[in-house]
Each structure stands twice: as C-alpha cells, then as structure tokens.
Amino acid sequence: MAQIIDGKAVSASVRERIAKETAEFAKETGVIPGLAVIIVGENPASQVYVRNKHKACQDVGMHSVVIEMPENTTQEQLLEKVDELAKDNAIHGILVQLPLPAHIDEEEVIKAIPPEKDVDAFHPANVGRIMIGNQSFVPCTPAGVMELLDAYDIEIEGKNCVIIGRSNIVGKPQAMLMLQKNATVTICHSRTKNLAEVTSKADILVAAVGRSKFVTADMVKEGAVVIDVGINRGEDGKLCGDVDYDAVFDKVSYITPVPGGVGPMTITMLLKNTLTAAKDSVR
Ligand code: NDP
C-alpha cells in the first residue's frame, strides 16, 4: 500500500516558511516582494488561477497586482504593459497568465519579460540557465515536484526517473532538475515505443500527459514513487490525474493524489520565485 504524498500539507508548511522569510526580508530592507499577474480575456480557468495567485501572495504578506486586459487587447498594448511593469521597482515578478488569445504571440510576450522578473522561468535565458544548472528560478510545477520529493526524503540520486511528457512547462524542466540531482532520466512522449516497458523500469515515475487515468497498474514497477502532475476532468466530471490512482495504489510506495498532490505546490513555488526575485533585486 502506498504512502500518500500530501501536497496540501507540504504546501502549507512551505508557505509558512515563505511568509516568515518575507517578513524578515521586508524588515531588513524595507522591500516588500511584489508580483504582477496579467490576464488577457475571460478564460474561466485562468481567472480562477489568477485569483488564487493573488490571494496566496496576500496571505504570505507580498504585494500583489492583477491586471485584467480585455480579449481584444493587441500584442502592442500587452507588450507596453509588460514594459511598464518591467520598470516598476515595486514589482519583482511578472507573470502573464497563459494561454493568451490566439492573435497574440506568446513567445514574444515571454521574451519581453526581463529574465530577472520572469518568475514563471519561461524566458529563454532562464530556460538556458536550467540547462546549465545555475538557475535562480525554476518553473513552478517541476519545482513543486522536487519540493515534494524532498519533503518525503525520497532519494533521487542514482534512481531511474521516467517522465511522461516533454512540454516546456513541465516535462523538459522536470528532466533537467532530476538530472541535476544525479538521476538517470528518461523522457517519454507520444512517439515513444513500448511505453509501458520504459515506465515499468522507473523508480520514480512522473506523469505529465494530460490524459485521465493514462498510467495503469501494468505500467508501474512494484514499489515505485508515482508523481501525478495531470489535472483532467474524468467522465464523471470530477478532477483526476494522469494516473489510475486506485489501480496503482497497492503496487507503489508513494503516490500523489489529484487533487491535493502536485497542484497546491505550483502557486507555492511561484511565491518562492517572487521572494527570490525580490532578494536578487537588492543584491
Ligand atoms: P502538454 O499537452 O503540453 O504535454 C503533454 C505531453 O504528453 C506531450 O509531451 C505529449 O507528447 C505527451 N503525450 C501525449 N499523449 C501521449 C501518449 N499517448 N503517450 C506518451 N506521451 C504522450 O501538457 P503539459 O505538460 O502542459 O501538462 C500536462 C498535464 O499536467 C496536463 O494535465 C495539465 O493540466 C497538467 N498541469 C498541471 C499543473 C499543476 O499545477 N499541477 C501545471 C501544468 C500542467 P508529444 O510531445 O509527443 O505531443
């Protein structure tokens, strides 16, 4: 039977630590870490994420600004707003909520965020820094996965880590972070042959696919650690992950539930990056 990795509990304790550090930093320097989140359009899921980020910032004593721009905002108008925030000394982190409306070039917008304020770590300069292992910021979701493994003292060095998914947001940075911790890393994707054969060799399996209950019991090794990044809606309308949780539960040693596993860690890591950005700004 698996031990459940409790993302809510780990997240709460990391947020407590961040709140304490934020207060100490503000006392020492007079600087309150500030995050600006830009949301373009009215995507309901994005609105929920942005509200949660705003509240999380306030809860740890950070300054938080939400900029809501209409769906028909032009690329130029958005770039101007990013530029304004780039020059604002009260703002240490800038996040543009994705996805953006189709008429806006996401890559151009990400490139307009100064790397030192890019708390999502999507700017090519920050992506490059992850490759060479001297990053200030780590993309929030893979950073959250690493924090969870650490909280449960799960050894990474020398382990076979298999990641299903190669997105720039999750799969690729996850692989780099595990490599930095001296794991042997395999990245799988939609063209991977004999996927179950590969995944069943994993000591630590990270699923970031975006398909409900994609990982079945025959795909996991006895005693493996299973980290489920997926957030999907099942046929019953309920949230579920990429892993068939009930089917693998008795076979694995640790597992993250959905919800309540990786999800709560993502915003927590955003707070951590914002504090780092503020600290770096006074160095
Ligand atoms: P993407 O859609 O960008 O990437 C999915 C990856 O899965 C791709 O690399 C794709 O391969 C691979 N894939 C798809 N089908 C298969 C298959 N049949 N076999 C093997 N690999 C396959 O998704 P994201 O990385 O952005 O997100 C993944 C999941 O994580 C989603 O459910 C998302 O909602 C969730 N998520 C959760 C977050 C959180 O806070 N917990 C944050 C971010 C994402 P290929 O590249 O070949 O197409």
mmCIF file with all atom_site columns, N, CA and C and ligand atoms in Angstrom, residues 49 141 164-171 188-192 195 207-211 214 228-232 242 262-264 266-267, ligand 1:
data_model
loop_
_atom_site.group_PDB
_atom_site.id
_atom_site.type_symbol
_atom_site.label_atom_id
_atom_site.label_alt_id
_atom_site.label_comp_id
_atom_site.label_asym_id
_atom_site.label_entity_id
_atom_site.label_seq_id
_atom_site.pdbx_PDB_ins_code
_atom_site.Cartn_x
_atom_site.Cartn_y
_atom_site.Cartn_z
_atom_site.occupancy
_atom_site.B_iso_or_equiv
_atom_site.pdbx_formal_charge
_atom_site.auth_seq_id
_atom_site.auth_comp_id
_atom_site.auth_asym_id
_atom_site.auth_atom_id
_atom_site.pdbx_PDB_model_num
ATOM   1   N N   . TYR A 1 49  ? -7.190 30.619 -11.522 1.00 0.00 ? 49  TYR A N   1
ATOM   2   C CA  . TYR A 1 49  ? -5.759 30.545 -11.198 1.00 0.00 ? 49  TYR A CA  1
ATOM   3   C C   . TYR A 1 49  ? -5.247 31.900 -10.730 1.00 0.00 ? 49  TYR A C   1
ATOM   4   N N   . THR A 1 141 ? 5.798  24.170 -11.532 1.00 0.00 ? 141 THR A N   1
ATOM   5   C CA  . THR A 1 141 ? 5.284  22.802 -11.334 1.00 0.00 ? 141 THR A CA  1
ATOM   6   C C   . THR A 1 141 ? 6.424  21.799 -11.105 1.00 0.00 ? 141 THR A C   1
ATOM   7   N N   . ILE A 1 164 ? 6.779  11.112 -18.245 1.00 0.00 ? 164 ILE A N   1
ATOM   8   C CA  . ILE A 1 164 ? 5.942  11.017 -19.457 1.00 0.00 ? 164 ILE A CA  1
ATOM   9   C C   . ILE A 1 164 ? 5.465  12.432 -19.752 1.00 0.00 ? 164 ILE A C   1
ATOM   10  N N   . GLY A 1 165 ? 5.906  12.966 -20.881 1.00 0.00 ? 165 GLY A N   1
ATOM   11  C CA  . GLY A 1 165 ? 5.586  14.356 -21.255 1.00 0.00 ? 165 GLY A CA  1
ATOM   12  C C   . GLY A 1 165 ? 6.865  15.149 -21.456 1.00 0.00 ? 165 GLY A C   1
ATOM   13  N N   . ARG A 1 166 ? 6.880  15.961 -22.496 1.00 0.00 ? 166 ARG A N   1
ATOM   14  C CA  . ARG A 1 166 ? 8.090  16.743 -22.807 1.00 0.00 ? 166 ARG A CA  1
ATOM   15  C C   . ARG A 1 166 ? 7.753  18.211 -23.063 1.00 0.00 ? 166 ARG A C   1
ATOM   16  N N   . SER A 1 167 ? 6.736  18.720 -22.364 1.00 0.00 ? 167 SER A N   1
ATOM   17  C CA  . SER A 1 167 ? 6.390  20.131 -22.577 1.00 0.00 ? 167 SER A CA  1
ATOM   18  C C   . SER A 1 167 ? 7.473  21.026 -21.971 1.00 0.00 ? 167 SER A C   1
ATOM   19  N N   . ASN A 1 168 ? 7.507  22.266 -22.461 1.00 0.00 ? 168 ASN A N   1
ATOM   20  C CA  . ASN A 1 168 ? 8.482  23.230 -21.939 1.00 0.00 ? 168 ASN A CA  1
ATOM   21  C C   . ASN A 1 168 ? 8.152  23.630 -20.505 1.00 0.00 ? 168 ASN A C   1
ATOM   22  N N   . ILE A 1 169 ? 6.881  23.467 -20.134 1.00 0.00 ? 169 ILE A N   1
ATOM   23  C CA  . ILE A 1 169 ? 6.436  23.912 -18.809 1.00 0.00 ? 169 ILE A CA  1
ATOM   24  C C   . ILE A 1 169 ? 6.678  22.845 -17.744 1.00 0.00 ? 169 ILE A C   1
ATOM   25  N N   . VAL A 1 170 ? 6.500  21.592 -18.131 1.00 0.00 ? 170 VAL A N   1
ATOM   26  C CA  . VAL A 1 170 ? 6.631  20.521 -17.123 1.00 0.00 ? 170 VAL A CA  1
ATOM   27  C C   . VAL A 1 170 ? 7.740  19.510 -17.489 1.00 0.00 ? 170 VAL A C   1
ATOM   28  N N   . GLY A 1 171 ? 7.507  18.739 -18.522 1.00 0.00 ? 171 GLY A N   1
ATOM   29  C CA  . GLY A 1 171 ? 8.369  17.575 -18.793 1.00 0.00 ? 171 GLY A CA  1
ATOM   30  C C   . GLY A 1 171 ? 9.850  17.899 -18.914 1.00 0.00 ? 171 GLY A C   1
ATOM   31  N N   . CYS A 1 188 ? 9.651  10.388 -21.939 1.00 0.00 ? 188 CYS A N   1
ATOM   32  C CA  . CYS A 1 188 ? 8.773  9.721  -22.909 1.00 0.00 ? 188 CYS A CA  1
ATOM   33  C C   . CYS A 1 188 ? 7.770  10.721 -23.474 1.00 0.00 ? 188 CYS A C   1
ATOM   34  N N   . HIS A 1 189 ? 7.246  10.406 -24.635 1.00 0.00 ? 189 HIS A N   1
ATOM   35  C CA  . HIS A 1 189 ? 6.286  11.291 -25.305 1.00 0.00 ? 189 HIS A CA  1
ATOM   36  C C   . HIS A 1 189 ? 5.405  10.459 -26.218 1.00 0.00 ? 189 HIS A C   1
ATOM   37  N N   . SER A 1 190 ? 4.631  11.137 -27.051 1.00 0.00 ? 190 SER A N   1
ATOM   38  C CA  . SER A 1 190 ? 3.622  10.398 -27.824 1.00 0.00 ? 190 SER A CA  1
ATOM   39  C C   . SER A 1 190 ? 4.232  9.464  -28.875 1.00 0.00 ? 190 SER A C   1
ATOM   40  N N   . ARG A 1 191 ? 5.492  9.646  -29.206 1.00 0.00 ? 191 ARG A N   1
ATOM   41  C CA  . ARG A 1 191 ? 6.123  8.744  -30.192 1.00 0.00 ? 191 ARG A CA  1
ATOM   42  C C   . ARG A 1 191 ? 6.981  7.666  -29.532 1.00 0.00 ? 191 ARG A C   1
ATOM   43  N N   . THR A 1 192 ? 6.989  7.629  -28.224 1.00 0.00 ? 192 THR A N   1
ATOM   44  C CA  . THR A 1 192 ? 7.786  6.621  -27.523 1.00 0.00 ? 192 THR A CA  1
ATOM   45  C C   . THR A 1 192 ? 7.224  5.231  -27.825 1.00 0.00 ? 192 THR A C   1
ATOM   46  N N   . LEU A 1 195 ? 5.941  2.071  -24.430 1.00 0.00 ? 195 LEU A N   1
ATOM   47  C CA  . LEU A 1 195 ? 5.914  2.981  -23.279 1.00 0.00 ? 195 LEU A CA  1
ATOM   48  C C   . LEU A 1 195 ? 5.870  2.224  -21.944 1.00 0.00 ? 195 LEU A C   1
ATOM   49  N N   . ALA A 1 207 ? 4.112  11.613 -14.253 1.00 0.00 ? 207 ALA A N   1
ATOM   50  C CA  . ALA A 1 207 ? 3.169  11.625 -15.378 1.00 0.00 ? 207 ALA A CA  1
ATOM   51  C C   . ALA A 1 207 ? 2.697  13.052 -15.629 1.00 0.00 ? 207 ALA A C   1
ATOM   52  N N   . ALA A 1 208 ? 3.017  13.571 -16.811 1.00 0.00 ? 208 ALA A N   1
ATOM   53  C CA  . ALA A 1 208 ? 2.580  14.930 -17.198 1.00 0.00 ? 208 ALA A CA  1
ATOM   54  C C   . ALA A 1 208 ? 2.075  14.849 -18.630 1.00 0.00 ? 208 ALA A C   1
ATOM   55  N N   . VAL A 1 209 ? 0.957  14.161 -18.788 1.00 0.00 ? 209 VAL A N   1
ATOM   56  C CA  . VAL A 1 209 ? 0.443  13.809 -20.112 1.00 0.00 ? 209 VAL A CA  1
ATOM   57  C C   . VAL A 1 209 ? -0.803 14.624 -20.468 1.00 0.00 ? 209 VAL A C   1
ATOM   58  N N   . GLY A 1 210 ? -1.694 14.762 -19.481 1.00 0.00 ? 210 GLY A N   1
ATOM   59  C CA  . GLY A 1 210 ? -2.956 15.449 -19.756 1.00 0.00 ? 210 GLY A CA  1
ATOM   60  C C   . GLY A 1 210 ? -4.042 14.493 -20.237 1.00 0.00 ? 210 GLY A C   1
ATOM   61  N N   . ARG A 1 211 ? -3.961 13.233 -19.790 1.00 0.00 ? 211 ARG A N   1
ATOM   62  C CA  . ARG A 1 211 ? -4.994 12.242 -20.138 1.00 0.00 ? 211 ARG A CA  1
ATOM   63  C C   . ARG A 1 211 ? -5.412 11.484 -18.886 1.00 0.00 ? 211 ARG A C   1
ATOM   64  N N   . PHE A 1 214 ? -4.291 7.632  -17.513 1.00 0.00 ? 214 PHE A N   1
ATOM   65  C CA  . PHE A 1 214 ? -3.445 7.124  -18.593 1.00 0.00 ? 214 PHE A CA  1
ATOM   66  C C   . PHE A 1 214 ? -2.465 6.054  -18.078 1.00 0.00 ? 214 PHE A C   1
ATOM   67  N N   . ASP A 1 228 ? 1.930  12.415 -9.948  1.00 0.00 ? 228 ASP A N   1
ATOM   68  C CA  . ASP A 1 228 ? 0.899  12.670 -10.969 1.00 0.00 ? 228 ASP A CA  1
ATOM   69  C C   . ASP A 1 228 ? 0.705  14.178 -11.131 1.00 0.00 ? 228 ASP A C   1
ATOM   70  N N   . VAL A 1 229 ? 1.203  14.694 -12.247 1.00 0.00 ? 229 VAL A N   1
ATOM   71  C CA  . VAL A 1 229 ? 1.094  16.143 -12.499 1.00 0.00 ? 229 VAL A CA  1
ATOM   72  C C   . VAL A 1 229 ? -0.241 16.485 -13.166 1.00 0.00 ? 229 VAL A C   1
ATOM   73  N N   . GLY A 1 230 ? -0.842 15.514 -13.813 1.00 0.00 ? 230 GLY A N   1
ATOM   74  C CA  . GLY A 1 230 ? -2.046 15.771 -14.627 1.00 0.00 ? 230 GLY A CA  1
ATOM   75  C C   . GLY A 1 230 ? -3.203 16.386 -13.860 1.00 0.00 ? 230 GLY A C   1
ATOM   76  N N   . ILE A 1 231 ? -3.901 17.276 -14.528 1.00 0.00 ? 231 ILE A N   1
ATOM   77  C CA  . ILE A 1 231 ? -5.167 17.795 -13.985 1.00 0.00 ? 231 ILE A CA  1
ATOM   78  C C   . ILE A 1 231 ? -6.190 17.640 -15.107 1.00 0.00 ? 231 ILE A C   1
ATOM   79  N N   . ASN A 1 232 ? -7.059 16.686 -14.955 1.00 0.00 ? 232 ASN A N   1
ATOM   80  C CA  . ASN A 1 232 ? -8.042 16.404 -16.015 1.00 0.00 ? 232 ASN A CA  1
ATOM   81  C C   . ASN A 1 232 ? -9.427 16.303 -15.404 1.00 0.00 ? 232 ASN A C   1
ATOM   82  N N   . ASP A 1 242 ? -3.367 11.917 -14.250 1.00 0.00 ? 242 ASP A N   1
ATOM   83  C CA  . ASP A 1 242 ? -2.984 11.085 -15.391 1.00 0.00 ? 242 ASP A CA  1
ATOM   84  C C   . ASP A 1 242 ? -2.819 9.631  -14.984 1.00 0.00 ? 242 ASP A C   1
ATOM   85  N N   . VAL A 1 262 ? 0.439  17.491 -6.481  1.00 0.00 ? 262 VAL A N   1
ATOM   86  C CA  . VAL A 1 262 ? 1.325  18.496 -7.109  1.00 0.00 ? 262 VAL A CA  1
ATOM   87  C C   . VAL A 1 262 ? 0.639  19.860 -7.205  1.00 0.00 ? 262 VAL A C   1
ATOM   88  N N   . GLY A 1 263 ? -0.665 19.851 -7.473  1.00 0.00 ? 263 GLY A N   1
ATOM   89  C CA  . GLY A 1 263 ? -1.405 21.104 -7.709  1.00 0.00 ? 263 GLY A CA  1
ATOM   90  C C   . GLY A 1 263 ? -1.134 22.202 -6.692  1.00 0.00 ? 263 GLY A C   1
ATOM   91  N N   . PRO A 1 264 ? -1.312 21.938 -5.388  1.00 0.00 ? 264 PRO A N   1
ATOM   92  C CA  . PRO A 1 264 ? -1.109 23.009 -4.408  1.00 0.00 ? 264 PRO A CA  1
ATOM   93  C C   . PRO A 1 264 ? 0.313  23.571 -4.389  1.00 0.00 ? 264 PRO A C   1
ATOM   94  N N   . THR A 1 266 ? 2.236  24.315 -6.962  1.00 0.00 ? 266 THR A N   1
ATOM   95  C CA  . THR A 1 266 ? 2.606  25.181 -8.080  1.00 0.00 ? 266 THR A CA  1
ATOM   96  C C   . THR A 1 266 ? 2.597  26.662 -7.666  1.00 0.00 ? 266 THR A C   1
ATOM   97  N N   . ILE A 1 267 ? 1.526  27.101 -7.025  1.00 0.00 ? 267 ILE A N   1
ATOM   98  C CA  . ILE A 1 267 ? 1.468  28.513 -6.604  1.00 0.00 ? 267 ILE A CA  1
ATOM   99  C C   . ILE A 1 267 ? 2.488  28.777 -5.492  1.00 0.00 ? 267 ILE A C   1
HETATM 100 P P1  . NDP B 2 .   ? 1.206  19.225 -22.902 1.00 0.00 ? 1   NDP B P1  1
HETATM 101 O O1  . NDP B 2 .   ? -0.062 18.895 -23.600 1.00 0.00 ? 1   NDP B O1  1
HETATM 102 O O2  . NDP B 2 .   ? 1.979  20.422 -23.286 1.00 0.00 ? 1   NDP B O2  1
HETATM 103 O O3  . NDP B 2 .   ? 2.181  17.958 -22.980 1.00 0.00 ? 1   NDP B O3  1
HETATM 104 C C1  . NDP B 2 .   ? 1.707  16.650 -22.868 1.00 0.00 ? 1   NDP B C1  1
HETATM 105 C C2  . NDP B 2 .   ? 2.832  15.696 -23.131 1.00 0.00 ? 1   NDP B C2  1
HETATM 106 O O4  . NDP B 2 .   ? 2.307  14.381 -23.058 1.00 0.00 ? 1   NDP B O4  1
HETATM 107 C C3  . NDP B 2 .   ? 3.446  15.852 -24.518 1.00 0.00 ? 1   NDP B C3  1
HETATM 108 O O5  . NDP B 2 .   ? 4.843  15.849 -24.449 1.00 0.00 ? 1   NDP B O5  1
HETATM 109 C C4  . NDP B 2 .   ? 2.916  14.641 -25.287 1.00 0.00 ? 1   NDP B C4  1
HETATM 110 O O6  . NDP B 2 .   ? 3.810  14.124 -26.256 1.00 0.00 ? 1   NDP B O6  1
HETATM 111 C C5  . NDP B 2 .   ? 2.750  13.638 -24.164 1.00 0.00 ? 1   NDP B C5  1
HETATM 112 N N1  . NDP B 2 .   ? 1.772  12.631 -24.560 1.00 0.00 ? 1   NDP B N1  1
HETATM 113 C C6  . NDP B 2 .   ? 0.521  12.833 -25.040 1.00 0.00 ? 1   NDP B C6  1
HETATM 114 N N2  . NDP B 2 .   ? -0.050 11.657 -25.347 1.00 0.00 ? 1   NDP B N2  1
HETATM 115 C C7  . NDP B 2 .   ? 0.852  10.700 -25.052 1.00 0.00 ? 1   NDP B C7  1
HETATM 116 C C8  . NDP B 2 .   ? 0.867  9.285  -25.167 1.00 0.00 ? 1   NDP B C8  1
HETATM 117 N N3  . NDP B 2 .   ? -0.182 8.618  -25.646 1.00 0.00 ? 1   NDP B N3  1
HETATM 118 N N4  . NDP B 2 .   ? 1.965  8.624  -24.783 1.00 0.00 ? 1   NDP B N4  1
HETATM 119 C C9  . NDP B 2 .   ? 3.031  9.279  -24.288 1.00 0.00 ? 1   NDP B C9  1
HETATM 120 N N5  . NDP B 2 .   ? 3.095  10.616 -24.165 1.00 0.00 ? 1   NDP B N5  1
HETATM 121 C C10 . NDP B 2 .   ? 2.012  11.323 -24.541 1.00 0.00 ? 1   NDP B C10 1
HETATM 122 O O7  . NDP B 2 .   ? 0.805  19.270 -21.358 1.00 0.00 ? 1   NDP B O7  1
HETATM 123 P P2  . NDP B 2 .   ? 1.525  19.956 -20.087 1.00 0.00 ? 1   NDP B P2  1
HETATM 124 O O8  . NDP B 2 .   ? 2.892  19.429 -19.916 1.00 0.00 ? 1   NDP B O8  1
HETATM 125 O O9  . NDP B 2 .   ? 1.310  21.413 -20.107 1.00 0.00 ? 1   NDP B O9  1
HETATM 126 O O10 . NDP B 2 .   ? 0.600  19.388 -18.924 1.00 0.00 ? 1   NDP B O10 1
HETATM 127 C C11 . NDP B 2 .   ? 0.467  18.007 -18.690 1.00 0.00 ? 1   NDP B C11 1
HETATM 128 C C12 . NDP B 2 .   ? -0.607 17.787 -17.644 1.00 0.00 ? 1   NDP B C12 1
HETATM 129 O O11 . NDP B 2 .   ? -0.223 18.425 -16.440 1.00 0.00 ? 1   NDP B O11 1
HETATM 130 C C13 . NDP B 2 .   ? -1.985 18.374 -18.002 1.00 0.00 ? 1   NDP B C13 1
HETATM 131 O O12 . NDP B 2 .   ? -2.984 17.537 -17.434 1.00 0.00 ? 1   NDP B O12 1
HETATM 132 C C14 . NDP B 2 .   ? -2.006 19.710 -17.292 1.00 0.00 ? 1   NDP B C14 1
HETATM 133 O O13 . NDP B 2 .   ? -3.310 20.130 -16.968 1.00 0.00 ? 1   NDP B O13 1
HETATM 134 C C15 . NDP B 2 .   ? -1.236 19.368 -16.047 1.00 0.00 ? 1   NDP B C15 1
HETATM 135 N N6  . NDP B 2 .   ? -0.567 20.505 -15.429 1.00 0.00 ? 1   NDP B N6  1
HETATM 136 C C16 . NDP B 2 .   ? -0.682 20.602 -14.083 1.00 0.00 ? 1   NDP B C16 1
HETATM 137 C C17 . NDP B 2 .   ? -0.078 21.629 -13.407 1.00 0.00 ? 1   NDP B C17 1
HETATM 138 C C18 . NDP B 2 .   ? -0.196 21.667 -11.933 1.00 0.00 ? 1   NDP B C18 1
HETATM 139 O O14 . NDP B 2 .   ? -0.121 22.733 -11.352 1.00 0.00 ? 1   NDP B O14 1
HETATM 140 N N7  . NDP B 2 .   ? -0.343 20.529 -11.266 1.00 0.00 ? 1   NDP B N7  1
HETATM 141 C C19 . NDP B 2 .   ? 0.651  22.682 -14.111 1.00 0.00 ? 1   NDP B C19 1
HETATM 142 C C20 . NDP B 2 .   ? 0.836  22.427 -15.539 1.00 0.00 ? 1   NDP B C20 1
HETATM 143 C C21 . NDP B 2 .   ? 0.216  21.374 -16.148 1.00 0.00 ? 1   NDP B C21 1
HETATM 144 P P3  . NDP B 2 .   ? 4.215  14.939 -27.608 1.00 0.00 ? 1   NDP B P3  1
HETATM 145 O O15 . NDP B 2 .   ? 5.188  15.982 -27.153 1.00 0.00 ? 1   NDP B O15 1
HETATM 146 O O16 . NDP B 2 .   ? 4.834  13.914 -28.468 1.00 0.00 ? 1   NDP B O16 1
HETATM 147 O O17 . NDP B 2 .   ? 2.949  15.532 -28.147 1.00 0.00 ? 1   NDP B O17 1
#
